[in-house]
């Protein structure tokens, strides 16, 4: 091997090592994403404990992806209607939120309330949103919690016309995830 090539590989390896030391990207370890809505007939709640979440502590960039079919309901019939009639989860299998935390979070010591801005995509429709996020350190994890109000019509999720007076027009998404 020529001296130039070996020096290049040593330098490249060193730069990659330094980059990995400074880049601190946290990933989903455990937690849940829940949505809740009130209706005249009954309240509807569903939870998933699977998500793909990444947060770069240095830049504040984040991504979150949830498989729509992973939401579990109290009744199987609710889950079936949700996936087939409302979310069309065969056609639109994921919901995503990609964006950035505005404030510097590179040194989290106590609980911080920060602003996150980004693009949420549900049912194939993307909208810019801004949300308040609580970030804290607990037992070796970075904990991210927020509440995101979603209006169905903003994402072209159709409500059943026969039940339009008994079905809520929006939903509250509660996120509580532990990153490591």
mmCIF file of C-alpha atoms in Angstrom:
data_model
loop_
_atom_site.group_PDB
_atom_site.id
_atom_site.type_symbol
_atom_site.label_atom_id
_atom_site.label_comp_id
_atom_site.label_asym_id
_atom_site.label_seq_id
_atom_site.Cartn_x
_atom_site.Cartn_y
_atom_site.Cartn_z
ATOM 1 C CA UNK A 1 0.000 0.000 0.000
ATOM 2 C CA UNK A 2 1.326 3.421 -0.887
ATOM 3 C CA UNK A 3 2.148 5.793 1.996
ATOM 4 C CA UNK A 4 -0.452 8.323 0.783
ATOM 5 C CA UNK A 5 -3.275 5.740 0.867
ATOM 6 C CA UNK A 6 -2.426 4.478 4.331
ATOM 7 C CA UNK A 7 -2.220 8.034 5.695
ATOM 8 C CA UNK A 8 -5.558 8.840 4.056
ATOM 9 C CA UNK A 9 -7.270 5.817 5.661
ATOM 10 C CA UNK A 10 -5.795 6.629 9.071
ATOM 11 C CA UNK A 11 -6.993 10.258 8.798
ATOM 12 C CA UNK A 12 -10.450 9.182 7.566
ATOM 13 C CA UNK A 13 -10.780 6.703 10.453
ATOM 14 C CA UNK A 14 -9.725 9.335 12.964
ATOM 15 C CA UNK A 15 -12.261 11.850 11.587
ATOM 16 C CA UNK A 16 -15.043 9.254 11.747
ATOM 17 C CA UNK A 17 -14.117 8.463 15.354
ATOM 18 C CA UNK A 18 -14.186 12.154 16.313
ATOM 19 C CA UNK A 19 -17.521 12.645 14.525
ATOM 20 C CA UNK A 20 -19.030 9.699 16.417
ATOM 21 C CA UNK A 21 -17.821 11.098 19.725
ATOM 22 C CA UNK A 22 -19.542 14.430 19.116
ATOM 23 C CA UNK A 23 -22.676 13.212 17.357
ATOM 24 C CA UNK A 24 -25.072 11.924 19.964
ATOM 25 C CA UNK A 25 -28.091 10.452 18.242
ATOM 26 C CA UNK A 26 -30.532 8.891 20.670
ATOM 27 C CA UNK A 27 -33.007 6.193 19.638
ATOM 28 C CA UNK A 28 -36.277 4.780 20.931
ATOM 29 C CA UNK A 29 -35.782 2.358 23.804
ATOM 30 C CA UNK A 30 -39.280 2.138 25.212
ATOM 31 C CA UNK A 31 -42.407 4.236 25.699
ATOM 32 C CA UNK A 32 -45.750 4.745 24.049
ATOM 33 C CA UNK A 33 -47.740 6.829 21.628
ATOM 34 C CA UNK A 34 -51.397 7.075 22.530
ATOM 35 C CA UNK A 35 -54.309 8.831 20.946
ATOM 36 C CA UNK A 36 -57.531 9.768 22.613
ATOM 37 C CA UNK A 37 -60.783 11.290 21.447
ATOM 38 C CA UNK A 38 -64.186 11.799 23.016
ATOM 39 C CA UNK A 39 -67.398 10.931 21.222
ATOM 40 C CA UNK A 40 -71.061 11.004 22.152
ATOM 41 C CA UNK A 41 -71.187 7.212 22.055
ATOM 42 C CA UNK A 42 -67.903 6.427 23.829
ATOM 43 C CA UNK A 43 -64.349 7.594 24.253
ATOM 44 C CA UNK A 44 -61.838 6.093 21.862
ATOM 45 C CA UNK A 45 -58.298 5.344 22.921
ATOM 46 C CA UNK A 46 -55.503 3.417 21.231
ATOM 47 C CA UNK A 47 -51.878 2.801 22.180
ATOM 48 C CA UNK A 48 -48.742 1.612 20.467
ATOM 49 C CA UNK A 49 -45.537 0.754 22.260
ATOM 50 C CA UNK A 50 -43.526 0.519 19.072
ATOM 51 C CA UNK A 51 -42.063 3.481 17.262
ATOM 52 C CA UNK A 52 -38.916 4.520 15.509
ATOM 53 C CA UNK A 53 -37.627 7.713 17.113
ATOM 54 C CA UNK A 54 -34.256 9.391 16.619
ATOM 55 C CA UNK A 55 -33.087 12.602 18.253
ATOM 56 C CA UNK A 56 -29.757 14.264 17.582
ATOM 57 C CA UNK A 57 -28.890 16.021 20.846
ATOM 58 C CA UNK A 58 -26.302 18.285 19.186
ATOM 59 C CA UNK A 59 -28.493 19.625 16.361
ATOM 60 C CA UNK A 60 -32.005 19.122 17.759
ATOM 61 C CA UNK A 61 -33.041 17.263 14.595
ATOM 62 C CA UNK A 62 -35.501 14.450 15.149
ATOM 63 C CA UNK A 63 -37.629 11.910 13.321
ATOM 64 C CA UNK A 64 -40.454 9.754 14.579
ATOM 65 C CA UNK A 65 -42.323 7.057 12.679
ATOM 66 C CA UNK A 66 -45.279 5.012 13.886
ATOM 67 C CA UNK A 67 -46.819 2.078 12.074
ATOM 68 C CA UNK A 68 -50.568 2.821 11.983
ATOM 69 C CA UNK A 69 -51.539 -0.845 12.309
ATOM 70 C CA UNK A 70 -49.551 -1.120 15.553
ATOM 71 C CA UNK A 71 -52.178 0.885 17.482
ATOM 72 C CA UNK A 72 -54.131 -1.396 19.803
ATOM 73 C CA UNK A 73 -57.747 -0.643 20.721
ATOM 74 C CA UNK A 74 -59.995 -1.925 23.464
ATOM 75 C CA UNK A 75 -62.201 -3.672 20.895
ATOM 76 C CA UNK A 76 -61.091 -5.468 17.731
ATOM 77 C CA UNK A 77 -63.945 -3.945 15.723
ATOM 78 C CA UNK A 78 -62.676 -0.426 16.564
ATOM 79 C CA UNK A 79 -59.203 -1.367 15.387
ATOM 80 C CA UNK A 80 -60.586 -2.819 12.149
ATOM 81 C CA UNK A 81 -62.697 0.285 11.387
ATOM 82 C CA UNK A 82 -59.808 2.583 12.255
ATOM 83 C CA UNK A 83 -57.388 0.813 9.907
ATOM 84 C CA UNK A 84 -59.749 0.031 7.027
ATOM 85 C CA UNK A 85 -62.287 2.860 6.955
ATOM 86 C CA UNK A 86 -60.544 5.891 8.427
ATOM 87 C CA UNK A 87 -56.767 5.605 8.138
ATOM 88 C CA UNK A 88 -56.630 3.303 5.101
ATOM 89 C CA UNK A 89 -53.503 1.853 6.673
ATOM 90 C CA UNK A 90 -52.880 -0.515 3.747
ATOM 91 C CA UNK A 91 -52.416 2.544 1.545
ATOM 92 C CA UNK A 92 -50.892 4.838 4.223
ATOM 93 C CA UNK A 93 -49.071 2.496 6.650
ATOM 94 C CA UNK A 94 -47.099 5.100 8.630
ATOM 95 C CA UNK A 95 -47.402 8.423 10.371
ATOM 96 C CA UNK A 96 -44.235 10.508 10.628
ATOM 97 C CA UNK A 97 -43.018 13.649 12.354
ATOM 98 C CA UNK A 98 -39.714 15.138 11.189
ATOM 99 C CA UNK A 99 -38.341 18.395 12.425
ATOM 100 C CA UNK A 100 -36.123 20.267 14.811
ATOM 101 C CA UNK A 101 -36.147 21.361 18.422
ATOM 102 C CA UNK A 102 -35.582 25.097 18.375
ATOM 103 C CA UNK A 103 -33.689 25.481 21.657
ATOM 104 C CA UNK A 104 -30.266 24.065 22.475
ATOM 105 C CA UNK A 105 -30.698 20.669 24.162
ATOM 106 C CA UNK A 106 -27.064 19.553 24.118
ATOM 107 C CA UNK A 107 -26.821 19.811 27.909
ATOM 108 C CA UNK A 108 -30.065 18.602 29.498
ATOM 109 C CA UNK A 109 -29.863 18.814 33.277
ATOM 110 C CA UNK A 110 -33.406 19.406 34.500
ATOM 111 C CA UNK A 111 -36.757 19.128 32.792
ATOM 112 C CA UNK A 112 -36.898 21.575 29.902
ATOM 113 C CA UNK A 113 -39.910 22.779 27.948
ATOM 114 C CA UNK A 114 -38.859 23.424 24.358
ATOM 115 C CA UNK A 115 -40.495 24.141 21.021
ATOM 116 C CA UNK A 116 -40.377 21.637 18.182
ATOM 117 C CA UNK A 117 -41.272 22.567 14.641
ATOM 118 C CA UNK A 118 -41.597 20.170 11.797
ATOM 119 C CA UNK A 119 -43.701 18.323 9.309
ATOM 120 C CA UNK A 120 -46.233 15.760 10.438
ATOM 121 C CA UNK A 121 -47.491 13.329 7.807
ATOM 122 C CA UNK A 122 -50.650 11.329 8.435
ATOM 123 C CA UNK A 123 -52.816 9.591 5.829
ATOM 124 C CA UNK A 124 -50.428 10.790 3.105
ATOM 125 C CA UNK A 125 -50.923 14.467 3.970
ATOM 126 C CA UNK A 126 -48.126 16.618 5.432
ATOM 127 C CA UNK A 127 -48.624 19.717 7.557
ATOM 128 C CA UNK A 128 -46.185 22.015 9.328
ATOM 129 C CA UNK A 129 -46.791 21.982 13.072
ATOM 130 C CA UNK A 130 -45.300 23.510 16.197
ATOM 131 C CA UNK A 131 -45.563 21.697 19.501
ATOM 132 C CA UNK A 132 -44.329 22.145 23.086
ATOM 133 C CA UNK A 133 -42.087 19.298 24.200
ATOM 134 C CA UNK A 134 -40.871 18.382 27.683
ATOM 135 C CA UNK A 135 -37.389 16.841 27.748
ATOM 136 C CA UNK A 136 -35.728 15.475 30.852
ATOM 137 C CA UNK A 137 -33.118 12.993 32.033
ATOM 138 C CA UNK A 138 -34.407 10.098 34.144
ATOM 139 C CA UNK A 139 -32.511 6.976 35.172
ATOM 140 C CA UNK A 140 -30.093 7.141 32.247
ATOM 141 C CA UNK A 141 -32.728 7.906 29.611
ATOM 142 C CA UNK A 142 -33.651 11.076 27.785
ATOM 143 C CA UNK A 143 -37.418 11.321 28.199
ATOM 144 C CA UNK A 144 -39.445 13.152 25.554
ATOM 145 C CA UNK A 145 -43.103 13.950 26.246
ATOM 146 C CA UNK A 146 -45.617 16.017 24.307
ATOM 147 C CA UNK A 147 -49.270 16.360 23.377
ATOM 148 C CA UNK A 148 -50.156 16.941 19.743
ATOM 149 C CA UNK A 149 -53.707 17.939 18.781
ATOM 150 C CA UNK A 150 -54.717 16.636 15.356
ATOM 151 C CA UNK A 151 -57.780 17.711 13.375
ATOM 152 C CA UNK A 152 -58.894 14.893 11.078
ATOM 153 C CA UNK A 153 -59.863 17.100 8.147
ATOM 154 C CA UNK A 154 -56.354 18.649 8.083
ATOM 155 C CA UNK A 155 -55.075 15.196 7.084
ATOM 156 C CA UNK A 156 -58.013 14.252 4.840
ATOM 157 C CA UNK A 157 -59.165 11.512 7.189
ATOM 158 C CA UNK A 158 -62.852 11.123 6.437
ATOM 159 C CA UNK A 159 -65.379 10.627 9.169
ATOM 160 C CA UNK A 160 -68.296 8.284 8.536
ATOM 161 C CA UNK A 161 -71.196 10.446 7.357
ATOM 162 C CA UNK A 162 -73.857 8.394 9.127
ATOM 163 C CA UNK A 163 -72.150 8.965 12.478
ATOM 164 C CA UNK A 164 -70.885 12.509 11.920
ATOM 165 C CA UNK A 165 -72.634 13.869 14.995
ATOM 166 C CA UNK A 166 -71.299 11.115 17.251
ATOM 167 C CA UNK A 167 -67.680 10.971 16.067
ATOM 168 C CA UNK A 168 -65.134 13.506 17.243
ATOM 169 C CA UNK A 169 -63.509 15.799 14.683
ATOM 170 C CA UNK A 170 -60.084 15.675 16.283
ATOM 171 C CA UNK A 171 -57.776 13.561 18.392
ATOM 172 C CA UNK A 172 -55.088 14.245 20.997
ATOM 173 C CA UNK A 173 -51.841 12.333 20.525
ATOM 174 C CA UNK A 174 -49.867 11.788 23.744
ATOM 175 C CA UNK A 175 -46.223 10.885 23.274
ATOM 176 C CA UNK A 176 -44.008 9.586 26.075
ATOM 177 C CA UNK A 177 -40.800 7.974 24.869
ATOM 178 C CA UNK A 178 -37.526 6.996 26.509
ATOM 179 C CA UNK A 179 -34.446 7.423 24.353
ATOM 180 C CA UNK A 180 -30.962 6.055 24.836
#
